[in-house]
Amino acid sequence: MRTFLTGLMRLRRGPWEMLATIIIALGVFMLMQPFVLWAFTYSFITTLVGTVMFIVVSHFPEGE
Amino acid sequence: MTDTIANRAAKATPQRVARKIKGLSDRAIAWIFVAPTIFLLLAINIFPLIWTIQLSFTNYRANRLNREPEFIGLRNYERILTDSDIWLNMQATAHFLFWTIALQVLIGFTLAWLINKKFKGNDLWTTIIVLPMMLSPAVVGNFWKFLYQPQIGLFNYIVAFFTGKDPSSFEMLGSVQLAPWSIVIVDTWMWTPFVMLICLAGLRSIPDYIYEAAEVDRASKLRQFFTITIPMVLPFLMLAVLFRGIENFKMFDLVVQLTGGGPGSTTELTSINLKREAFEKWRTGYASAYAIILFVTVFGLASIYVKALNKVKER
């Protein structure tokens, strides 16, 4: 967890890609879940943020 | 001058062309070769995408060409993302996705594990198992429609044989409860071999010496399976899950052929619903926004897929 947070602070690719992946997965889950309509409503913006974030952070330097 | 391929190519170049390209740098010549492909890519992929994004902010209808499209901002997105019918379509897609992936991974991995054991007729069985994957979805949809026929279908007779029910007492494609499962069964039948092949590649990539070392340490077969086989095949399984996930999210042809989205809208997956909005109700702007939502979802999943693929490559 500490390595992950340090990686985020130092703008390293690995942890940021992981974070973006989690956001995309959360967005897809929100889109398809059968429980609450508000999660469906906000699913698109969540997936969009995750996807754009993934594109941006994939240009970050690799961790040492 | 030695007679290399490059020199022979230079000699074969007509004088008129040679004069024209003389003085051009290698980079410029490379651009000349690549430019037609880039142009085609822009025309076929990028331009329609940008146009769709633009249309998604309008109330454009493709069947009313005389009416000027009106800019309506994010209203299409708002309508789609608060529509409970579309939410139900998403749930139908989620049901289809979840069960097809779960069954395909389970059966595919088991088949790969069995095929990986050396036995007589191994190659023949692999070929037979892989056959459904090579068929066209339209063909598969058509002949499964016959198999599901309550009066003459083989599927109903097999179920009747095991359950003792009357074969014509249930209708796989006509029942609200059974229709979502009927499409799951067909997709699983068709695409399990694909997951099996990926798992087989994963199983064959595990070196024998790891199992030999485990034998020396007196690890049981069950322990070897959970501490060596599963962790080493996992990246391949992830790849299969993502690939099938993306493909099934866009599923159209097989389901249209089988149920056409019915009965009611129980098997109306998002892509079928999108087609209805675009080409039956002619709400082009609305359908464009719908398509963009699906595109972003698939693009996001594809990003994870590429990342997983790179991880497998690193191994």
CSV table of C-alpha atoms in Angstrom, one decimal:
chain,number,residue,atom,x,y,z
A,1,MET,CA,0.0,0.0,0.0
A,2,ARG,CA,2.8,2.4,0.9
A,3,THR,CA,4.7,1.6,-2.3
A,4,PHE,CA,1.5,2.3,-4.2
A,5,LEU,CA,1.0,5.7,-2.5
A,6,THR,CA,4.6,6.6,-3.0
A,7,GLY,CA,4.3,5.7,-6.7
A,8,LEU,CA,1.2,7.9,-7.0
A,9,MET,CA,3.0,10.8,-5.3
A,10,ARG,CA,6.0,10.4,-7.7
A,11,LEU,CA,3.8,10.2,-10.7
A,12,ARG,CA,4.9,6.7,-11.6
A,13,ARG,CA,3.1,4.7,-14.4
A,14,GLY,CA,2.4,1.5,-12.6
A,15,PRO,CA,0.3,2.7,-9.7
A,16,TRP,CA,-1.5,5.4,-11.8
A,17,GLU,CA,-2.4,2.8,-14.4
A,18,MET,CA,-3.7,0.6,-11.6
A,19,LEU,CA,-5.9,3.5,-10.3
A,20,ALA,CA,-7.2,4.2,-13.8
A,21,THR,CA,-8.0,0.5,-14.3
A,22,ILE,CA,-9.9,0.4,-11.0
A,23,ILE,CA,-11.9,3.5,-12.1
A,24,ILE,CA,-12.7,1.9,-15.5
A,25,ALA,CA,-13.8,-1.3,-13.9
A,26,LEU,CA,-15.9,0.6,-11.4
A,27,GLY,CA,-17.6,2.5,-14.3
A,28,VAL,CA,-18.4,-0.7,-16.2
A,29,PHE,CA,-19.8,-2.2,-13.0
A,30,MET,CA,-21.9,0.9,-12.3
A,31,LEU,CA,-23.2,0.7,-15.9
A,32,MET,CA,-24.4,-2.9,-15.6
A,33,GLN,CA,-25.4,-3.3,-11.9
A,34,PRO,CA,-29.1,-4.0,-11.2
A,35,PHE,CA,-29.3,-2.2,-7.8
A,36,VAL,CA,-29.5,1.6,-8.1
A,37,LEU,CA,-30.4,3.9,-11.1
A,38,TRP,CA,-28.1,6.7,-9.9
A,39,ALA,CA,-25.0,4.5,-10.3
A,40,PHE,CA,-26.1,3.8,-13.9
A,41,THR,CA,-26.5,7.6,-14.4
A,42,TYR,CA,-23.0,8.3,-13.3
A,43,SER,CA,-21.4,5.3,-14.9
A,44,PHE,CA,-20.5,6.9,-18.2
A,45,ILE,CA,-18.6,9.9,-16.6
A,46,THR,CA,-16.7,7.4,-14.3
A,47,THR,CA,-15.6,5.2,-17.3
A,48,LEU,CA,-14.7,8.3,-19.3
A,49,VAL,CA,-12.6,9.7,-16.5
A,50,GLY,CA,-10.9,6.3,-16.1
A,51,THR,CA,-10.2,6.0,-19.8
A,52,VAL,CA,-8.8,9.5,-20.3
A,53,MET,CA,-6.7,9.0,-17.2
A,54,PHE,CA,-5.4,5.7,-18.5
A,55,ILE,CA,-4.3,7.4,-21.8
A,56,VAL,CA,-2.6,10.2,-19.9
A,57,VAL,CA,-0.8,8.1,-17.3
A,58,SER,CA,0.5,5.6,-19.8
A,59,HIS,CA,2.9,8.3,-20.8
A,60,PHE,CA,4.3,8.6,-17.2
A,61,PRO,CA,7.8,7.2,-16.5
A,62,GLU,CA,8.2,3.6,-15.2
A,63,GLY,CA,8.9,3.2,-11.5
A,64,GLU,CA,12.5,2.4,-10.5
B,1,MET,CA,28.3,-1.5,-57.6
B,2,THR,CA,27.2,-4.8,-56.1
B,3,ASP,CA,24.0,-6.5,-57.3
B,4,THR,CA,21.9,-6.1,-54.2
B,5,ILE,CA,18.1,-6.2,-54.1
B,6,ALA,CA,18.0,-2.4,-53.4
B,7,ASN,CA,20.3,-1.8,-56.4
B,8,ARG,CA,18.2,-4.0,-58.6
B,9,ALA,CA,15.0,-2.2,-57.4
B,10,ALA,CA,16.7,1.2,-58.2
B,11,LYS,CA,17.6,0.0,-61.7
B,12,ALA,CA,14.1,-1.2,-62.3
B,13,THR,CA,12.5,2.2,-61.3
B,14,PRO,CA,11.3,4.0,-64.4
B,15,GLN,CA,13.5,7.1,-65.2
B,16,ARG,CA,10.6,9.5,-64.9
B,17,VAL,CA,9.8,8.3,-61.4
B,18,ALA,CA,13.4,8.1,-60.4
B,19,ARG,CA,13.9,11.8,-61.4
B,20,LYS,CA,10.9,12.8,-59.3
B,21,ILE,CA,12.0,11.1,-56.1
B,22,LYS,CA,15.6,12.0,-56.5
B,23,GLY,CA,16.6,14.3,-53.8
B,24,LEU,CA,13.8,13.2,-51.4
B,25,SER,CA,14.9,12.0,-48.0
B,26,ASP,CA,14.2,8.5,-46.8
B,27,ARG,CA,11.7,10.0,-44.3
B,28,ALA,CA,9.8,11.7,-47.1
B,29,ILE,CA,9.7,8.6,-49.2
B,30,ALA,CA,8.5,6.6,-46.2
B,31,TRP,CA,5.7,9.2,-45.7
B,32,ILE,CA,4.7,8.9,-49.4
B,33,PHE,CA,4.2,5.1,-48.9
B,34,VAL,CA,2.4,5.5,-45.5
B,35,ALA,CA,0.2,8.4,-46.5
B,36,PRO,CA,-2.5,6.4,-48.4
B,37,THR,CA,-3.0,4.1,-45.4
B,38,ILE,CA,-3.2,7.0,-43.0
B,39,PHE,CA,-5.7,8.8,-45.3
B,40,LEU,CA,-7.9,5.6,-45.5
B,41,LEU,CA,-7.7,5.2,-41.7
B,42,LEU,CA,-8.8,8.8,-41.2
B,43,ALA,CA,-11.6,8.5,-43.7
B,44,ILE,CA,-12.9,5.2,-42.5
B,45,ASN,CA,-12.3,5.3,-38.7
B,46,ILE,CA,-11.6,8.7,-37.4
B,47,PHE,CA,-13.9,10.9,-39.5
B,48,PRO,CA,-17.1,8.8,-38.7
B,49,LEU,CA,-16.1,8.8,-35.0
B,50,ILE,CA,-15.8,12.6,-34.9
B,51,TRP,CA,-19.0,12.9,-36.9
B,52,THR,CA,-20.8,10.6,-34.4
B,53,ILE,CA,-19.5,12.7,-31.5
B,54,GLN,CA,-20.8,15.8,-33.2
B,55,LEU,CA,-24.2,14.2,-33.9
B,56,SER,CA,-24.6,13.0,-30.4
B,57,PHE,CA,-25.1,16.7,-29.3
B,58,THR,CA,-27.9,17.2,-31.8
B,59,ASN,CA,-31.5,16.0,-32.4
B,60,TYR,CA,-30.6,14.9,-35.9
B,61,ARG,CA,-32.9,12.3,-37.6
B,62,ALA,CA,-31.4,10.6,-40.7
B,63,ASN,CA,-34.9,10.1,-42.2
B,64,ARG,CA,-35.7,13.8,-42.1
B,65,LEU,CA,-32.9,15.2,-44.3
B,66,ASN,CA,-34.6,18.5,-44.9
B,67,ARG,CA,-34.7,19.4,-41.2
B,68,GLU,CA,-31.6,21.2,-39.9
B,69,PRO,CA,-30.2,19.4,-36.9
B,70,GLU,CA,-30.5,21.4,-33.7
B,71,PHE,CA,-27.7,21.6,-31.1
B,72,ILE,CA,-29.2,20.2,-27.8
B,73,GLY,CA,-26.0,19.9,-25.7
B,74,LEU,CA,-25.9,16.9,-23.3
B,75,ARG,CA,-29.6,16.2,-23.4
B,76,ASN,CA,-29.2,12.9,-25.4
B,77,TYR,CA,-26.7,11.6,-22.8
B,78,GLU,CA,-29.0,12.7,-20.0
B,79,ARG,CA,-32.0,10.9,-21.5
B,80,ILE,CA,-30.1,7.7,-22.1
B,81,LEU,CA,-28.4,7.6,-18.7
B,82,THR,CA,-31.7,8.2,-16.8
B,83,ASP,CA,-33.8,5.8,-19.0
B,84,SER,CA,-34.9,2.7,-17.0
B,85,ASP,CA,-35.5,0.7,-20.2
B,86,ILE,CA,-31.9,1.2,-21.3
B,87,TRP,CA,-30.8,0.3,-17.8
B,88,LEU,CA,-32.8,-3.0,-18.2
B,89,ASN,CA,-31.0,-3.6,-21.6
B,90,MET,CA,-27.7,-3.1,-19.8
B,91,GLN,CA,-28.8,-5.7,-17.2
B,92,ALA,CA,-29.7,-8.1,-19.9
B,93,THR,CA,-26.2,-7.5,-21.4
B,94,ALA,CA,-24.7,-8.0,-17.9
B,95,HIS,CA,-26.5,-11.3,-17.4
B,96,PHE,CA,-25.3,-12.5,-20.8
B,97,LEU,CA,-21.7,-11.3,-20.2
B,98,PHE,CA,-21.5,-12.7,-16.6
B,99,TRP,CA,-22.8,-16.2,-17.4
B,100,THR,CA,-21.1,-16.7,-20.8
B,101,ILE,CA,-17.7,-15.6,-19.3
B,102,ALA,CA,-18.1,-17.8,-16.2
B,103,LEU,CA,-19.2,-20.9,-18.1
B,104,GLN,CA,-16.6,-20.4,-20.9
B,105,VAL,CA,-13.7,-20.0,-18.4
B,106,LEU,CA,-14.8,-22.9,-16.3
B,107,ILE,CA,-15.4,-25.3,-19.2
B,108,GLY,CA,-12.6,-23.9,-21.3
B,109,PHE,CA,-10.0,-24.3,-18.6
B,110,THR,CA,-11.2,-27.9,-17.7
B,111,LEU,CA,-11.0,-28.9,-21.4
B,112,ALA,CA,-7.6,-27.3,-21.8
B,113,TRP,CA,-6.4,-29.2,-18.6
B,114,LEU,CA,-7.7,-32.5,-20.0
B,115,ILE,CA,-6.3,-31.9,-23.5
B,116,ASN,CA,-2.9,-31.0,-22.0
B,117,LYS,CA,-2.6,-34.5,-20.6
B,118,LYS,CA,-1.0,-36.7,-23.2
B,119,PHE,CA,-3.4,-39.3,-24.5
B,120,LYS,CA,-4.2,-41.1,-27.7
B,121,GLY,CA,-6.3,-39.1,-30.2
B,122,ASN,CA,-5.3,-35.8,-28.5
B,123,ASP,CA,-5.0,-33.8,-31.7
B,124,LEU,CA,-8.2,-35.2,-33.2
B,125,TRP,CA,-10.2,-34.2,-30.0
B,126,THR,CA,-8.6,-30.7,-30.2
B,127,THR,CA,-9.8,-30.3,-33.8
B,128,ILE,CA,-13.3,-31.5,-33.0
B,129,ILE,CA,-13.6,-29.2,-30.0
B,130,VAL,CA,-12.4,-26.2,-31.9
B,131,LEU,CA,-14.9,-26.6,-34.8
B,132,PRO,CA,-17.8,-24.5,-33.4
B,133,MET,CA,-15.5,-21.5,-33.2
B,134,MET,CA,-14.9,-21.6,-36.9
B,135,LEU,CA,-18.6,-21.4,-37.9
B,136,SER,CA,-20.3,-18.2,-38.9
B,137,PRO,CA,-22.6,-16.7,-36.1
B,138,ALA,CA,-25.4,-16.6,-38.6
B,139,VAL,CA,-25.1,-20.3,-39.3
B,140,VAL,CA,-24.8,-21.1,-35.6
B,141,GLY,CA,-27.9,-19.0,-34.8
B,142,ASN,CA,-29.9,-20.7,-37.5
B,143,PHE,CA,-29.1,-24.3,-36.6
B,144,TRP,CA,-29.5,-23.7,-32.9
B,145,LYS,CA,-33.0,-22.3,-33.7
B,146,PHE,CA,-33.8,-25.7,-35.1
B,147,LEU,CA,-32.2,-27.5,-32.1
B,148,TYR,CA,-34.4,-25.4,-29.8
B,149,GLN,CA,-37.7,-26.2,-31.7
B,150,PRO,CA,-40.1,-27.6,-29.1
B,151,GLN,CA,-41.6,-30.1,-31.5
B,152,ILE,CA,-38.6,-31.3,-33.5
B,153,GLY,CA,-35.6,-29.9,-31.7
B,154,LEU,CA,-32.9,-32.2,-30.4
B,155,PHE,CA,-32.2,-29.9,-27.4
B,156,ASN,CA,-35.7,-30.3,-25.9
B,157,TYR,CA,-35.5,-34.1,-26.4
B,158,ILE,CA,-32.2,-34.3,-24.5
B,159,VAL,CA,-33.5,-32.2,-21.7
B,160,ALA,CA,-36.7,-34.3,-21.7
B,161,PHE,CA,-34.6,-37.5,-21.5
B,162,PHE,CA,-32.8,-36.3,-18.3
B,163,THR,CA,-35.7,-34.6,-16.6
B,164,GLY,CA,-38.7,-36.7,-17.7
B,165,LYS,CA,-40.6,-33.6,-18.9
B,166,ASP,CA,-42.6,-33.5,-22.1
B,167,PRO,CA,-40.3,-32.1,-24.9
B,168,SER,CA,-42.9,-29.8,-26.2
B,169,SER,CA,-43.8,-28.5,-22.7
B,170,PHE,CA,-41.2,-25.8,-22.7
B,171,GLU,CA,-39.9,-23.3,-25.3
B,172,MET,CA,-36.3,-22.2,-25.0
B,173,LEU,CA,-36.6,-19.2,-27.3
B,174,GLY,CA,-40.2,-18.2,-26.5
B,175,SER,CA,-40.1,-18.2,-22.7
B,176,VAL,CA,-39.2,-15.1,-20.8
B,177,GLN,CA,-37.4,-17.1,-18.2
B,178,LEU,CA,-35.5,-19.4,-20.6
B,179,ALA,CA,-34.7,-17.1,-23.5
B,180,PRO,CA,-31.8,-15.3,-21.7
B,181,TRP,CA,-30.3,-18.8,-20.9
B,182,SER,CA,-30.7,-20.0,-24.5
B,183,ILE,CA,-28.4,-17.3,-25.8
B,184,VAL,CA,-25.9,-18.0,-23.0
B,185,ILE,CA,-25.9,-21.7,-24.0
B,186,VAL,CA,-25.3,-21.0,-27.7
B,187,ASP,CA,-22.5,-18.5,-27.1
B,188,THR,CA,-20.8,-20.8,-24.6
B,189,TRP,CA,-21.0,-23.7,-27.1
B,190,MET,CA,-19.5,-21.5,-29.8
B,191,TRP,CA,-16.7,-19.7,-27.9
B,192,THR,CA,-15.6,-22.1,-25.2
B,193,PRO,CA,-13.0,-23.5,-27.6
B,194,PHE,CA,-11.4,-20.1,-27.9
B,195,VAL,CA,-11.0,-19.9,-24.1
B,196,MET,CA,-9.7,-23.4,-24.2
B,197,LEU,CA,-7.0,-22.6,-26.7
B,198,ILE,CA,-5.8,-19.6,-24.7
B,199,CYS,CA,-5.7,-21.7,-21.5
B,200,LEU,CA,-3.9,-24.4,-23.4
B,201,ALA,CA,-1.2,-21.9,-24.4
B,202,GLY,CA,-0.9,-20.9,-20.8
B,203,LEU,CA,-0.7,-24.5,-19.5
B,204,ARG,CA,2.0,-25.4,-22.2
B,205,SER,CA,4.1,-22.4,-21.2
B,206,ILE,CA,4.6,-23.8,-17.7
B,207,PRO,CA,8.1,-25.4,-17.6
B,208,ASP,CA,8.2,-29.1,-16.5
B,209,TYR,CA,11.0,-28.4,-14.0
B,210,ILE,CA,8.7,-26.4,-11.8
B,211,TYR,CA,6.4,-29.5,-11.3
B,212,GLU,CA,9.6,-31.7,-10.9
B,213,ALA,CA,10.8,-29.3,-8.1
B,214,ALA,CA,7.4,-29.5,-6.4
B,215,GLU,CA,7.5,-33.3,-6.7
B,216,VAL,CA,10.9,-33.3,-4.9
B,217,ASP,CA,9.3,-31.1,-2.2
B,218,ARG,CA,6.5,-33.7,-1.9
B,219,ALA,CA,3.8,-31.3,-2.8
B,220,SER,CA,0.5,-33.1,-3.5
B,221,LYS,CA,-1.2,-32.8,-7.0
B,222,LEU,CA,-3.9,-30.6,-5.5
B,223,ARG,CA,-1.2,-28.3,-4.0
B,224,GLN,CA,0.7,-28.2,-7.3
B,225,PHE,CA,-2.6,-27.3,-9.1
B,226,PHE,CA,-3.4,-24.3,-6.8
B,227,THR,CA,0.2,-23.0,-6.3
B,228,ILE,CA,1.7,-23.6,-9.7
B,229,THR,CA,-0.9,-24.2,-12.4
B,230,ILE,CA,-3.5,-21.6,-11.4
B,231,PRO,CA,-1.2,-18.7,-10.8
B,232,MET,CA,0.8,-19.3,-14.0
B,233,VAL,CA,-2.3,-19.6,-16.2
B,234,LEU,CA,-4.0,-16.6,-14.5
B,235,PRO,CA,-2.7,-13.9,-16.9
B,236,PHE,CA,-3.8,-16.0,-19.9
B,237,LEU,CA,-7.2,-16.5,-18.2
B,238,MET,CA,-7.5,-12.7,-17.6
B,239,LEU,CA,-6.7,-12.2,-21.3
B,240,ALA,CA,-9.5,-14.6,-22.3
B,241,VAL,CA,-12.0,-13.0,-19.9
B,242,LEU,CA,-11.2,-9.5,-21.2
B,243,PHE,CA,-11.3,-10.6,-24.9
B,244,ARG,CA,-14.6,-12.4,-24.5
B,245,GLY,CA,-16.0,-9.5,-22.3
B,246,ILE,CA,-15.3,-7.0,-25.0
B,247,GLU,CA,-16.7,-9.3,-27.8
B,248,ASN,CA,-19.8,-10.2,-25.9
B,249,PHE,CA,-20.5,-6.5,-24.9
B,250,LYS,CA,-20.8,-5.9,-28.6
B,251,MET,CA,-22.8,-9.1,-29.3
B,252,PHE,CA,-25.3,-8.7,-32.1
B,253,ASP,CA,-25.5,-11.2,-34.9
B,254,LEU,CA,-25.9,-14.4,-32.9
B,255,VAL,CA,-28.7,-13.0,-30.7
B,256,VAL,CA,-30.6,-11.4,-33.6
B,257,GLN,CA,-30.6,-14.7,-35.4
B,258,LEU,CA,-31.7,-16.6,-32.4
B,259,THR,CA,-34.3,-14.4,-30.6
B,260,GLY,CA,-34.3,-11.0,-32.3
B,261,GLY,CA,-34.2,-9.5,-28.9
B,262,GLY,CA,-37.4,-11.2,-27.7
B,263,PRO,CA,-39.6,-12.3,-26.2
B,264,GLY,CA,-40.5,-8.8,-25.3
B,265,SER,CA,-37.1,-7.2,-24.7
B,266,THR,CA,-35.7,-9.9,-22.4
B,267,THR,CA,-32.8,-10.7,-24.7
B,268,GLU,CA,-32.5,-7.2,-26.2
B,269,LEU,CA,-28.8,-6.5,-25.7
B,270,THR,CA,-27.4,-3.0,-25.9
B,271,SER,CA,-26.2,-3.4,-29.5
B,272,ILE,CA,-29.7,-4.6,-30.7
B,273,ASN,CA,-31.3,-1.7,-28.8
B,274,LEU,CA,-28.9,0.7,-30.4
B,275,LYS,CA,-29.7,-0.6,-33.9
B,276,ARG,CA,-33.4,-0.2,-33.2
B,277,GLU,CA,-32.9,3.4,-32.1
B,278,ALA,CA,-30.8,4.2,-35.1
B,279,PHE,CA,-32.5,2.4,-37.9
B,280,GLU,CA,-36.1,1.7,-36.8
B,281,LYS,CA,-36.9,4.8,-34.8
B,282,TRP,CA,-34.5,6.9,-36.7
B,283,ARG,CA,-33.3,8.9,-33.7
B,284,THR,CA,-29.8,9.4,-35.1
B,285,GLY,CA,-28.6,11.9,-32.6
B,286,TYR,CA,-29.8,9.9,-29.7
B,287,ALA,CA,-28.4,6.7,-31.1
B,288,SER,CA,-25.0,8.5,-31.7
B,289,ALA,CA,-24.9,9.4,-28.0
B,290,TYR,CA,-25.8,5.8,-27.1
B,291,ALA,CA,-23.0,4.6,-29.5
B,292,ILE,CA,-20.5,6.9,-27.8
B,293,ILE,CA,-21.4,5.6,-24.4
B,294,LEU,CA,-20.8,2.0,-25.6
B,295,PHE,CA,-17.6,3.0,-27.4
B,296,VAL,CA,-16.1,4.6,-24.3
B,297,THR,CA,-16.9,1.5,-22.3
B,298,VAL,CA,-15.4,-0.8,-24.8
B,299,PHE,CA,-12.4,1.5,-25.2
B,300,GLY,CA,-11.8,1.5,-21.4
B,301,LEU,CA,-12.0,-2.3,-21.3
B,302,ALA,CA,-9.7,-2.5,-24.3
B,303,SER,CA,-7.1,-0.4,-22.5
B,304,ILE,CA,-7.1,-2.9,-19.6
B,305,TYR,CA,-6.9,-5.7,-22.2
B,306,VAL,CA,-3.8,-4.2,-23.8
B,307,LYS,CA,-2.2,-3.8,-20.3
B,308,ALA,CA,-3.0,-7.5,-19.5
B,309,LEU,CA,-1.6,-8.5,-22.9
B,310,ASN,CA,1.7,-6.6,-22.2
B,311,LYS,CA,1.9,-8.5,-18.9
B,312,VAL,CA,1.6,-11.8,-20.6
B,313,LYS,CA,4.2,-10.8,-23.2
B,314,GLU,CA,6.6,-9.8,-20.4
B,315,ARG,CA,6.4,-13.5,-19.1
